[in-house]
Amino acid sequence: MNWEQLLSTKRSRESAGKTRRYKNTDLRSEFEKDYHRIIGSASFRRLQDKTQVFPLDKSDFIRTRLTHSLEVSSFAKSLGQNIGENILEYKKDSSFTPRMKEDICHILQCAGLIHDIGNPPFGHFGEIAIREWFQRNLPRLTYHGKPLDQVLMPQMREDFYHFEGNAQALRLVTKLHFLVDENGMNLTYALLGTILKYPVSSVEVDADSGDVKTKKMGYYLADRQIFEEVEKETGACGCRHPLTFILEAADDIAYKTGDIEDAFVKGFISYSRLLRELKVLQDGYLKNQDGAFQAADKLEEYYRRAFEKGIADPEEYAVKNWIVRVQGFLISCATFGFTSNYREIMSGTYCHDLFYQTFGEKLMDLLGDLANRKVFTSETIYRMEVKEAVILNDLMDQFMRAAIKYDDPSQSLNSIDQRMVYFISNNYKNAYHYHARGKSEVEKLYLRILLVTDYICGMTDSYAKRLYQELKAMI
């Protein structure tokens, strides 16, 4: 892979301004234009009411998908600056230019904003709930008397069994966000390539392969054409785009440190618990490693500083300042992870994340494990997730029942089904009709099932809850 091709400015629909003869007064780069398209979109604004960890939380401190995405965007841009400068300074690539470094920073900034834009309501549990709904219901629901899992082609069926927010993000920005026409936000292929974390279809998923790129599905069968265009244009051709590794590292830093901070504020994790866990890590793994970040010592140092300054809550001061310090350390680790594996990443043979075999690897593992044990598997979260599952299951039941019969001349909608279809956004229905032209009945059925997930994934937490209550006459 080479940077000139990887940083492709091509779009599905090229700008009319490129073909005009008169001087263009818009001095923004193509990637800066992407940024403005994203922040001006309704889909991006809706992230302010989507769960990161704590659904429908009343606190104005706790992270939402929007604030998390802004953090990822910031970390990703910082990593791009560090890595780009390293490539230039140490002459790792003779074709790499300062302008390419600038473009990388803009692409990563945009990618951070949209990396979660396809996720359904209620966080990652929303993905699980929808995935499990399909596993239960595709064999049970029928189309012209035959179970759906037997009617659909294998890849269609596997798309739903492997339902994934990352694949939904590609679908949303390329087809569902109607701005000018059917090309969605019409973003550059370099940016689309960056958000393709898993460049494999649902029938190629292999979580046990040891290669990070096959862990999950990256695109739906319905979106294979745009996937293949992006892969060809950027030269990735089945490999991960190098910037995807950087985006993933930024995401990992943001959510693993952010989850700990939010959990501390909510009372799930105490200062003393965090310190104990860090001491075990430090004494057992980092003690004899020169240059390693002494995480427990640094937390205690911030506590002593707060005590000496007479700060009212030294534990809060220590944890919050420690989080910022850890984020800086992890950015350094990810920078090293990319630059030290540069050749393998650029050849498409690197199989790990950027923290693999760095000083930050064990710390990242600890933060993720601590959040899982003390937050994600707590009774409080479990109770919320059971409620969320009830909401999503009911919405899927009602909308899917109507969608299966919708646009099928051999079936008629009853009065309730007609109203359920009416509720679905016209944007999504227009996209369905556009892409259903000339398709077989099975392909149309597949697109109608996607129509339901498109609509539900576009919902905010509050809207999903409110719509469920209205449909259940709970007002």
Tab-separated table of C-alpha atoms in Angstrom:
chain	number	residue	atom	x	y	z
A	1	MET	CA	0.000	0.000	0.000
A	2	ASN	CA	1.170	3.553	-0.665
A	3	TRP	CA	0.059	6.812	0.908
A	4	GLU	CA	-0.778	8.634	-2.324
A	5	GLN	CA	-3.432	6.026	-3.086
A	6	LEU	CA	-4.492	5.471	0.531
A	7	LEU	CA	-5.289	9.182	0.898
A	8	SER	CA	-7.696	9.151	-2.041
A	9	THR	CA	-9.957	12.209	-2.317
A	10	LYS	CA	-12.350	10.409	-4.664
A	11	ARG	CA	-16.054	10.405	-3.782
A	12	SER	CA	-18.989	8.418	-5.161
A	13	ARG	CA	-20.242	11.649	-6.702
A	14	GLU	CA	-17.502	14.078	-7.645
A	15	SER	CA	-18.006	17.735	-6.854
A	16	ALA	CA	-19.197	19.925	-9.702
A	17	GLY	CA	-16.603	22.477	-8.606
A	18	LYS	CA	-13.784	20.234	-9.803
A	19	THR	CA	-14.945	20.545	-13.389
A	20	ARG	CA	-15.510	24.302	-13.408
A	21	ARG	CA	-13.043	26.533	-15.200
A	22	TYR	CA	-13.312	29.557	-12.975
A	23	LYS	CA	-11.260	29.896	-9.808
A	24	ASN	CA	-12.617	28.041	-6.790
A	25	THR	CA	-12.697	30.255	-3.704
A	26	ASP	CA	-13.165	27.317	-1.306
A	27	LEU	CA	-9.648	26.708	0.019
A	28	ARG	CA	-10.538	23.760	2.246
A	29	SER	CA	-8.992	20.385	1.498
A	30	GLU	CA	-11.349	17.542	0.580
A	31	PHE	CA	-10.909	16.078	4.058
A	32	GLU	CA	-11.761	19.383	5.728
A	33	LYS	CA	-14.953	19.380	3.667
A	34	ASP	CA	-15.713	15.922	5.073
A	35	TYR	CA	-15.450	17.389	8.576
A	36	HIS	CA	-18.069	20.037	7.887
A	37	ARG	CA	-20.428	17.523	6.259
A	38	ILE	CA	-20.240	15.354	9.378
A	39	ILE	CA	-20.746	17.978	12.076
A	40	GLY	CA	-23.653	19.484	10.158
A	41	SER	CA	-25.501	16.173	9.937
A	42	ALA	CA	-28.516	15.109	11.991
A	43	SER	CA	-26.981	11.661	12.470
A	44	PHE	CA	-23.998	13.194	14.255
A	45	ARG	CA	-26.207	15.390	16.449
A	46	ARG	CA	-28.230	12.352	17.540
A	47	LEU	CA	-25.138	10.923	19.216
A	48	GLN	CA	-25.773	13.353	22.078
A	49	ASP	CA	-28.677	11.112	23.149
A	50	LYS	CA	-27.088	7.720	22.645
A	51	THR	CA	-25.530	5.622	25.372
A	52	GLN	CA	-21.829	5.170	25.892
A	53	VAL	CA	-22.084	3.126	29.146
A	54	PHE	CA	-24.917	4.527	31.288
A	55	PRO	CA	-28.254	4.737	29.415
A	56	LEU	CA	-30.510	7.768	29.912
A	57	ASP	CA	-28.210	9.080	32.656
A	58	LYS	CA	-29.283	12.342	34.279
A	59	SER	CA	-25.733	13.529	35.025
A	60	ASP	CA	-24.209	16.085	32.679
A	61	PHE	CA	-20.743	14.656	33.419
A	62	ILE	CA	-21.220	11.101	32.120
A	63	ARG	CA	-20.119	10.464	28.549
A	64	THR	CA	-22.547	9.997	25.671
A	65	ARG	CA	-21.726	8.672	22.214
A	66	LEU	CA	-21.240	12.288	21.156
A	67	THR	CA	-18.711	13.251	23.834
A	68	HIS	CA	-16.943	9.901	23.395
A	69	SER	CA	-16.707	10.487	19.631
A	70	LEU	CA	-15.262	13.964	20.188
A	71	GLU	CA	-12.609	12.439	22.467
A	72	VAL	CA	-11.776	9.745	19.911
A	73	SER	CA	-11.504	12.428	17.232
A	74	SER	CA	-9.067	14.405	19.378
A	75	PHE	CA	-6.910	11.388	20.279
A	76	ALA	CA	-6.895	10.169	16.673
A	77	LYS	CA	-5.711	13.552	15.388
A	78	SER	CA	-2.968	13.655	18.044
A	79	LEU	CA	-1.821	10.187	17.060
A	80	GLY	CA	-1.816	11.225	13.405
A	81	GLN	CA	0.424	14.186	14.225
A	82	ASN	CA	2.852	12.045	16.228
A	83	ILE	CA	3.015	9.238	13.686
A	84	GLY	CA	3.211	11.532	10.663
A	85	GLU	CA	6.065	13.479	12.225
A	86	ASN	CA	7.879	10.247	13.062
A	87	ILE	CA	7.603	9.009	9.467
A	88	LEU	CA	9.030	12.321	8.230
A	89	GLU	CA	11.771	12.683	10.819
A	90	TYR	CA	13.104	9.146	10.541
A	91	LYS	CA	12.515	8.938	6.763
A	92	LYS	CA	10.507	5.736	7.021
A	93	ASP	CA	8.920	6.413	3.633
A	94	SER	CA	10.573	8.532	0.950
A	95	SER	CA	7.208	9.269	-0.701
A	96	PHE	CA	5.625	10.643	2.490
A	97	THR	CA	5.217	14.448	2.520
A	98	PRO	CA	4.252	17.090	5.105
A	99	ARG	CA	0.966	17.571	3.212
A	100	MET	CA	0.221	13.865	3.686
A	101	LYS	CA	0.766	14.272	7.412
A	102	GLU	CA	-1.737	17.136	7.423
A	103	ASP	CA	-4.259	15.086	5.428
A	104	ILE	CA	-3.867	12.125	7.802
A	105	CYS	CA	-4.698	14.343	10.772
A	106	HIS	CA	-7.864	15.635	9.086
A	107	ILE	CA	-8.983	12.147	8.035
A	108	LEU	CA	-8.469	10.751	11.541
A	109	GLN	CA	-10.276	13.708	13.083
A	110	CYS	CA	-13.286	12.955	10.860
A	111	ALA	CA	-13.085	9.189	11.401
A	112	GLY	CA	-13.248	9.676	15.170
A	113	LEU	CA	-16.475	11.634	14.780
A	114	ILE	CA	-18.279	8.921	12.779
A	115	HIS	CA	-16.765	5.667	14.055
A	116	ASP	CA	-19.851	5.001	16.241
A	117	ILE	CA	-22.449	6.794	14.121
A	118	GLY	CA	-24.146	3.532	13.083
A	119	ASN	CA	-24.607	2.130	16.567
A	120	PRO	CA	-28.192	1.485	17.746
A	121	PRO	CA	-29.701	2.907	20.940
A	122	PHE	CA	-28.463	1.680	24.337
A	123	GLY	CA	-24.796	1.179	23.553
A	124	HIS	CA	-23.102	-2.092	22.705
A	125	PHE	CA	-25.853	-4.019	24.440
A	126	GLY	CA	-28.216	-2.668	21.775
A	127	GLU	CA	-26.106	-4.462	19.159
A	128	ILE	CA	-26.274	-7.700	21.144
A	129	ALA	CA	-30.038	-7.420	21.605
A	130	ILE	CA	-30.654	-6.906	17.866
A	131	ARG	CA	-28.247	-9.703	16.918
A	132	GLU	CA	-29.953	-12.116	19.300
A	133	TRP	CA	-33.392	-11.050	18.052
A	134	PHE	CA	-32.403	-12.196	14.552
A	135	GLN	CA	-31.011	-15.477	15.851
A	136	ARG	CA	-34.316	-16.207	17.581
A	137	ASN	CA	-36.688	-14.923	14.919
A	138	LEU	CA	-35.306	-15.556	11.430
A	139	PRO	CA	-36.094	-19.300	11.760
A	140	ARG	CA	-39.555	-18.488	13.186
A	141	LEU	CA	-40.867	-15.715	10.907
A	142	THR	CA	-42.120	-16.737	7.470
A	143	TYR	CA	-42.231	-15.288	3.971
A	144	HIS	CA	-44.771	-16.901	1.656
A	145	GLY	CA	-44.958	-19.841	4.035
A	146	LYS	CA	-41.206	-20.500	4.327
A	147	PRO	CA	-38.959	-19.568	7.298
A	148	LEU	CA	-36.892	-16.453	6.633
A	149	ASP	CA	-33.616	-18.209	7.384
A	150	GLN	CA	-34.363	-20.582	4.486
A	151	VAL	CA	-35.565	-17.884	2.078
A	152	LEU	CA	-32.577	-15.559	2.470
A	153	MET	CA	-29.261	-16.248	0.746
A	154	PRO	CA	-26.483	-17.426	3.137
A	155	GLN	CA	-24.681	-14.068	3.257
A	156	MET	CA	-27.965	-12.204	3.762
A	157	ARG	CA	-28.780	-14.441	6.705
A	158	GLU	CA	-25.282	-14.117	8.181
A	159	ASP	CA	-25.452	-10.325	7.866
A	160	PHE	CA	-28.252	-10.330	10.427
A	161	TYR	CA	-26.723	-13.005	12.655
A	162	HIS	CA	-23.545	-10.881	12.790
A	163	PHE	CA	-25.349	-7.523	13.024
A	164	GLU	CA	-22.688	-4.924	13.711
A	165	GLY	CA	-22.595	-1.175	14.363
A	166	ASN	CA	-19.427	-0.733	12.310
A	167	ALA	CA	-21.105	-2.125	9.200
A	168	GLN	CA	-24.111	0.077	9.928
A	169	ALA	CA	-21.849	3.155	10.066
A	170	LEU	CA	-20.625	2.520	6.513
A	171	ARG	CA	-24.208	2.026	5.378
A	172	LEU	CA	-25.450	5.187	7.066
A	173	VAL	CA	-22.829	7.594	5.696
A	174	THR	CA	-22.918	6.160	2.161
A	175	LYS	CA	-26.653	5.602	1.657
A	176	LEU	CA	-28.979	6.624	4.461
A	177	HIS	CA	-28.020	10.180	5.265
A	178	PHE	CA	-29.801	11.923	2.407
A	179	LEU	CA	-28.043	15.222	1.763
A	180	VAL	CA	-28.155	15.797	-1.992
A	181	ASP	CA	-28.838	12.370	-3.465
A	182	GLU	CA	-28.523	8.634	-2.882
A	183	ASN	CA	-24.793	8.877	-2.033
A	184	GLY	CA	-25.398	9.800	1.613
A	185	MET	CA	-22.780	12.171	3.021
A	186	ASN	CA	-20.650	11.428	-0.062
A	187	LEU	CA	-17.436	11.291	1.966
A	188	THR	CA	-13.965	10.714	0.542
A	189	TYR	CA	-12.865	7.126	-0.014
A	190	ALA	CA	-9.837	7.654	2.243
A	191	LEU	CA	-12.190	8.396	5.138
A	192	LEU	CA	-14.514	5.507	4.290
A	193	GLY	CA	-11.523	3.183	4.140
A	194	THR	CA	-10.405	4.356	7.579
A	195	ILE	CA	-13.726	3.521	9.274
A	196	LEU	CA	-13.763	0.025	7.714
A	197	LYS	CA	-12.366	-1.687	10.806
A	198	TYR	CA	-13.111	-5.190	9.540
A	199	PRO	CA	-12.669	-5.553	5.749
A	200	VAL	CA	-14.510	-8.888	5.601
A	201	SER	CA	-18.089	-9.968	4.889
A	202	SER	CA	-20.346	-11.788	7.334
A	203	VAL	CA	-19.404	-15.162	5.819
A	204	GLU	CA	-15.686	-14.423	6.298
A	205	VAL	CA	-15.798	-13.559	9.994
A	206	ASP	CA	-13.281	-15.600	11.992
A	207	ALA	CA	-12.892	-14.390	15.566
A	208	ASP	CA	-10.314	-17.108	16.286
A	209	SER	CA	-7.985	-16.385	13.355
A	210	GLY	CA	-5.589	-14.274	15.412
A	211	ASP	CA	-5.961	-11.462	12.863
A	212	VAL	CA	-7.821	-8.422	14.193
A	213	LYS	CA	-9.334	-7.633	10.780
A	214	THR	CA	-11.528	-10.787	10.733
A	215	LYS	CA	-12.943	-10.404	14.252
A	216	LYS	CA	-16.268	-8.939	13.079
A	217	MET	CA	-18.243	-8.151	9.933
A	218	GLY	CA	-17.280	-4.925	8.178
A	219	TYR	CA	-20.033	-4.448	5.609
A	220	TYR	CA	-23.415	-5.779	4.550
A	221	LEU	CA	-24.006	-7.614	1.286
A	222	ALA	CA	-26.197	-4.641	0.306
A	223	ASP	CA	-23.136	-2.386	0.556
A	224	ARG	CA	-20.608	-4.638	-1.153
A	225	GLN	CA	-20.305	-2.366	-4.193
A	226	ILE	CA	-19.202	0.713	-2.238
A	227	PHE	CA	-16.913	-1.470	-0.107
A	228	GLU	CA	-15.202	-2.845	-3.213
A	229	GLU	CA	-14.907	0.622	-4.771
A	230	VAL	CA	-13.237	1.992	-1.630
A	231	GLU	CA	-10.879	-0.986	-1.378
A	232	LYS	CA	-9.857	-0.662	-5.032
A	233	GLU	CA	-9.473	3.110	-5.015
A	234	THR	CA	-7.395	3.224	-1.807
A	235	GLY	CA	-5.367	0.144	-2.694
A	236	ALA	CA	-6.238	-1.625	0.550
A	237	CYS	CA	-7.575	-4.654	-1.358
A	238	GLY	CA	-8.652	-6.836	1.564
A	239	CYS	CA	-6.163	-5.397	4.059
A	240	ARG	CA	-6.875	-2.926	6.800
A	241	HIS	CA	-6.284	0.702	5.847
A	242	PRO	CA	-3.243	1.798	7.945
A	243	LEU	CA	-5.234	4.673	9.456
A	244	THR	CA	-7.758	2.145	10.793
A	245	PHE	CA	-5.162	0.926	13.294
A	246	ILE	CA	-4.742	4.503	14.539
A	247	LEU	CA	-8.497	5.090	14.764
A	248	GLU	CA	-8.941	1.868	16.731
A	249	ALA	CA	-6.155	2.832	19.150
A	250	ALA	CA	-7.777	6.242	19.725
A	251	ASP	CA	-11.122	4.536	20.383
A	252	ASP	CA	-9.509	2.096	22.827
A	253	ILE	CA	-7.769	4.895	24.740
A	254	ALA	CA	-10.955	6.968	24.915
A	255	TYR	CA	-13.349	4.293	26.114
A	256	LYS	CA	-11.024	2.405	28.459
A	257	THR	CA	-9.937	5.518	30.326
A	258	GLY	CA	-13.331	7.213	30.023
A	259	ASP	CA	-15.180	4.190	31.391
A	260	ILE	CA	-12.967	4.203	34.501
A	261	GLU	CA	-13.511	7.926	35.077
A	262	ASP	CA	-17.289	7.643	34.606
A	263	ALA	CA	-17.384	4.570	36.861
A	264	PHE	CA	-15.509	6.476	39.570
A	265	VAL	CA	-17.905	9.422	39.379
A	266	LYS	CA	-20.904	7.060	39.524
A	267	GLY	CA	-19.459	5.209	42.533
A	268	PHE	CA	-18.811	1.859	40.839
A	269	ILE	CA	-15.044	2.075	41.342
A	270	SER	CA	-13.304	3.711	44.306
A	271	TYR	CA	-9.880	5.295	44.521
A	272	SER	CA	-8.691	2.527	46.837
A	273	ARG	CA	-9.950	-0.210	44.490
A	274	LEU	CA	-8.194	1.369	41.509
A	275	LEU	CA	-4.983	1.763	43.505
A	276	ARG	CA	-5.028	-1.868	44.661
A	277	GLU	CA	-5.516	-3.153	41.136
A	278	LEU	CA	-2.724	-0.947	39.792
A	279	LYS	CA	-0.326	-2.077	42.523
A	280	VAL	CA	-0.890	-5.718	41.558
A	281	LEU	CA	-0.084	-4.829	37.942
A	282	GLN	CA	2.923	-2.734	38.877
A	283	ASP	CA	4.424	-5.263	41.315
A	284	GLY	CA	3.753	-8.268	39.138
A	285	TYR	CA	4.571	-6.997	35.657
A	286	LEU	CA	6.132	-3.565	35.530
A	287	LYS	CA	8.507	-3.693	38.493
A	288	ASN	CA	11.663	-4.674	36.634
A	289	GLN	CA	10.929	-3.082	33.274
A	290	ASP	CA	12.920	0.057	32.582
A	291	GLY	CA	10.852	2.825	31.067
A	292	ALA	CA	7.503	1.311	32.072
A	293	PHE	CA	4.798	3.629	33.357
A	294	GLN	CA	4.486	3.111	37.122
A	295	ALA	CA	0.729	3.498	37.195
A	296	ALA	CA	0.141	2.975	40.943
A	297	ASP	CA	2.978	5.316	41.968
A	298	LYS	CA	1.608	8.034	39.692
A	299	LEU	CA	-1.905	7.725	41.185
A	300	GLU	CA	-0.490	8.028	44.723
A	301	GLU	CA	1.620	11.005	43.637
A	302	TYR	CA	-1.500	12.875	42.486
A	303	TYR	CA	-3.234	12.028	45.748
A	304	ARG	CA	-0.325	13.450	47.801
A	305	ARG	CA	-0.273	16.567	45.642
A	306	ALA	CA	-3.999	17.125	46.245
A	307	PHE	CA	-3.551	16.595	49.984
A	308	GLU	CA	-0.669	19.092	50.113
A	309	LYS	CA	-2.752	21.654	48.197
A	310	GLY	CA	-5.636	21.227	50.636
A	311	ILE	CA	-8.056	20.094	47.911
A	312	ALA	CA	-11.380	19.034	49.417
A	313	ASP	CA	-11.609	15.703	47.563
A	314	PRO	CA	-8.056	14.423	46.962
A	315	GLU	CA	-9.303	11.089	45.624
A	316	GLU	CA	-11.307	12.744	42.854
A	317	TYR	CA	-8.377	15.017	42.025
A	318	ALA	CA	-6.027	12.040	41.885
A	319	VAL	CA	-8.207	9.849	39.680
A	320	LYS	CA	-9.108	12.567	37.175
A	321	ASN	CA	-5.538	13.828	36.819
A	322	TRP	CA	-4.254	10.263	36.599
A	323	ILE	CA	-6.671	9.593	33.726
A	324	VAL	CA	-5.222	12.515	31.761
A	325	ARG	CA	-1.660	11.330	32.459
A	326	VAL	CA	-2.509	7.768	31.378
A	327	GLN	CA	-4.066	9.014	28.155
A	328	GLY	CA	-0.810	10.775	27.248
A	329	PHE	CA	1.180	7.641	28.065
A	330	LEU	CA	-1.093	5.443	25.941
A	331	ILE	CA	-0.840	7.850	23.002
A	332	SER	CA	2.941	7.370	23.188
A	333	CYS	CA	2.503	3.586	23.281
A	334	ALA	CA	0.209	3.576	20.234
A	335	THR	CA	2.634	5.842	18.363
A	336	PHE	CA	5.436	3.372	19.071
A	337	GLY	CA	3.178	0.453	18.109
A	338	PHE	CA	2.531	1.955	14.668
A	339	THR	CA	6.003	3.238	13.866
A	340	SER	CA	7.814	0.104	15.067
A	341	ASN	CA	5.551	-2.085	12.909
A	342	TYR	CA	5.393	0.313	9.985
A	343	ARG	CA	6.495	-2.095	7.253
A	344	GLU	CA	4.076	-4.833	8.338
A	345	ILE	CA	1.173	-2.366	8.591
A	346	MET	CA	1.871	-0.929	5.141
A	347	SER	CA	2.178	-4.401	3.610
A	348	GLY	CA	-1.106	-5.537	5.201
A	349	THR	CA	0.482	-8.319	7.267
A	350	TYR	CA	0.168	-6.799	10.759
A	351	CYS	CA	-2.480	-8.715	12.736
A	352	HIS	CA	-2.644	-6.985	16.129
A	353	ASP	CA	-3.707	-3.709	17.712
A	354	LEU	CA	-1.126	-0.978	18.307
A	355	PHE	CA	-0.728	-1.763	22.004
A	356	TYR	CA	0.472	-5.298	21.345
A	357	GLN	CA	3.810	-5.910	23.103
A	358	THR	CA	4.100	-2.288	24.297
A	359	PHE	CA	4.293	-1.059	27.899
A	360	GLY	CA	0.648	-0.033	27.575
A	361	GLU	CA	-0.717	-3.485	26.704
A	362	LYS	CA	-1.154	-4.828	30.256
A	363	LEU	CA	-2.503	-1.504	31.532
A	364	MET	CA	-5.127	-1.467	28.765
A	365	ASP	CA	-6.076	-5.040	29.639
A	366	LEU	CA	-6.434	-4.095	33.312
A	367	LEU	CA	-8.628	-1.062	32.624
A	368	GLY	CA	-10.936	-3.105	30.388
A	369	ASP	CA	-11.144	-5.973	32.865
A	370	LEU	CA	-11.780	-3.642	35.816
A	371	ALA	CA	-14.633	-1.875	34.009
A	372	ASN	CA	-16.125	-5.233	33.049
A	373	ARG	CA	-16.006	-6.625	36.584
A	374	LYS	CA	-17.170	-3.527	38.441
A	375	VAL	CA	-19.511	-1.851	35.935
A	376	PHE	CA	-20.684	-3.931	32.979
A	377	THR	CA	-21.502	-7.013	35.070
A	378	SER	CA	-23.057	-5.076	37.959
A	379	GLU	CA	-26.695	-5.481	38.976
A	380	THR	CA	-27.394	-1.846	38.116
A	381	ILE	CA	-26.247	-2.237	34.519
A	382	TYR	CA	-27.886	-5.646	34.147
A	383	ARG	CA	-31.241	-4.205	35.259
A	384	MET	CA	-30.982	-1.410	32.723
A	385	GLU	CA	-30.002	-3.809	29.953
A	386	VAL	CA	-32.973	-6.083	30.612
A	387	LYS	CA	-35.266	-3.075	30.200
A	388	GLU	CA	-33.454	-2.050	27.027
A	389	ALA	CA	-33.844	-5.544	25.592
A	390	VAL	CA	-37.596	-5.411	26.175
A	391	ILE	CA	-37.797	-2.095	24.285
A	392	LEU	CA	-35.691	-3.235	21.328
A	393	ASN	CA	-37.318	-6.654	21.078
A	394	ASP	CA	-40.786	-5.144	20.963
A	395	LEU	CA	-39.817	-2.541	18.358
A	396	MET	CA	-38.163	-5.207	16.214
A	397	ASP	CA	-41.248	-7.443	16.512
A	398	GLN	CA	-43.689	-4.792	15.415
A	399	PHE	CA	-41.698	-3.132	12.648
A	400	MET	CA	-40.384	-6.387	11.178
A	401	ARG	CA	-43.840	-7.914	10.966
A	402	ALA	CA	-44.961	-4.940	8.860
A	403	ALA	CA	-41.761	-4.674	6.791
A	404	ILE	CA	-41.886	-8.288	5.605
A	405	LYS	CA	-45.231	-7.608	3.923
A	406	TYR	CA	-44.412	-4.052	2.812
A	407	ASP	CA	-43.874	-3.549	-0.950
A	408	ASP	CA	-44.948	-7.133	-1.659
A	409	PRO	CA	-47.831	-7.129	-4.187
A	410	SER	CA	-48.965	-10.593	-3.076
A	411	GLN	CA	-49.478	-9.519	0.557
A	412	SER	CA	-51.633	-6.847	2.133
A	413	LEU	CA	-50.878	-4.762	5.203
A	414	ASN	CA	-53.461	-4.595	7.960
A	415	SER	CA	-54.273	-1.248	9.545
A	416	ILE	CA	-51.606	-1.546	12.261
A	417	ASP	CA	-48.902	-2.652	9.824
A	418	GLN	CA	-49.725	0.332	7.614
A	419	ARG	CA	-49.163	2.651	10.543
A	420	MET	CA	-45.917	0.966	11.546
A	421	VAL	CA	-44.544	1.476	8.033
A	422	TYR	CA	-45.737	5.077	8.112
A	423	PHE	CA	-43.615	5.736	11.223
A	424	ILE	CA	-40.394	4.801	9.402
A	425	SER	CA	-38.451	7.827	8.163
A	426	ASN	CA	-39.129	8.771	4.547
A	427	ASN	CA	-35.358	9.064	4.064
A	428	TYR	CA	-34.949	5.383	4.809
A	429	LYS	CA	-37.983	4.338	2.752
A	430	ASN	CA	-36.765	6.391	-0.209
A	431	ALA	CA	-33.335	4.746	0.085
A	432	TYR	CA	-35.018	1.334	0.142
A	433	HIS	CA	-37.046	2.011	-3.011
A	434	TYR	CA	-34.028	3.430	-4.842
A	435	HIS	CA	-31.832	0.409	-4.112
A	436	ALA	CA	-34.671	-2.112	-4.618
A	437	ARG	CA	-35.090	-1.180	-8.291
A	438	GLY	CA	-34.618	-4.185	-10.530
A	439	LYS	CA	-33.931	-6.525	-7.612
A	440	SER	CA	-35.402	-9.989	-7.107
A	441	GLU	CA	-38.110	-10.565	-4.506
A	442	VAL	CA	-35.596	-12.157	-2.114
A	443	GLU	CA	-33.231	-9.199	-2.498
A	444	LYS	CA	-36.119	-6.814	-1.813
A	445	LEU	CA	-37.060	-8.806	1.282
A	446	TYR	CA	-33.456	-8.549	2.498
A	447	LEU	CA	-33.501	-4.772	1.941
A	448	ARG	CA	-36.809	-4.453	3.823
A	449	ILE	CA	-35.328	-6.253	6.817
A	450	LEU	CA	-32.403	-3.829	6.628
A	451	LEU	CA	-34.941	-1.007	6.453
A	452	VAL	CA	-36.065	-1.904	9.975
A	453	THR	CA	-32.545	-2.030	11.403
A	454	ASP	CA	-31.739	1.224	9.586
A	455	TYR	CA	-34.670	2.924	11.294
A	456	ILE	CA	-34.052	1.480	14.744
A	457	CYS	CA	-30.303	2.191	14.617
A	458	GLY	CA	-31.107	5.800	13.793
A	459	MET	CA	-33.144	6.189	16.992
A	460	THR	CA	-31.785	7.931	20.060
A	461	ASP	CA	-32.194	6.283	23.462
A	462	SER	CA	-34.971	8.681	24.459
A	463	TYR	CA	-36.871	8.277	21.196
A	464	ALA	CA	-36.725	4.472	21.329
A	465	LYS	CA	-38.033	4.505	24.897
A	466	ARG	CA	-40.766	7.044	24.079
A	467	LEU	CA	-41.912	5.211	20.955
A	468	TYR	CA	-42.080	1.919	22.858
A	469	GLN	CA	-44.192	3.565	25.564
A	470	GLU	CA	-46.520	5.102	22.971
A	471	LEU	CA	-46.980	1.803	21.135
A	472	LYS	CA	-47.754	0.095	24.441
A	473	ALA	CA	-50.231	2.856	25.352
A	474	MET	CA	-48.167	3.609	28.460
A	475	ILE	CA	-48.771	7.346	28.339
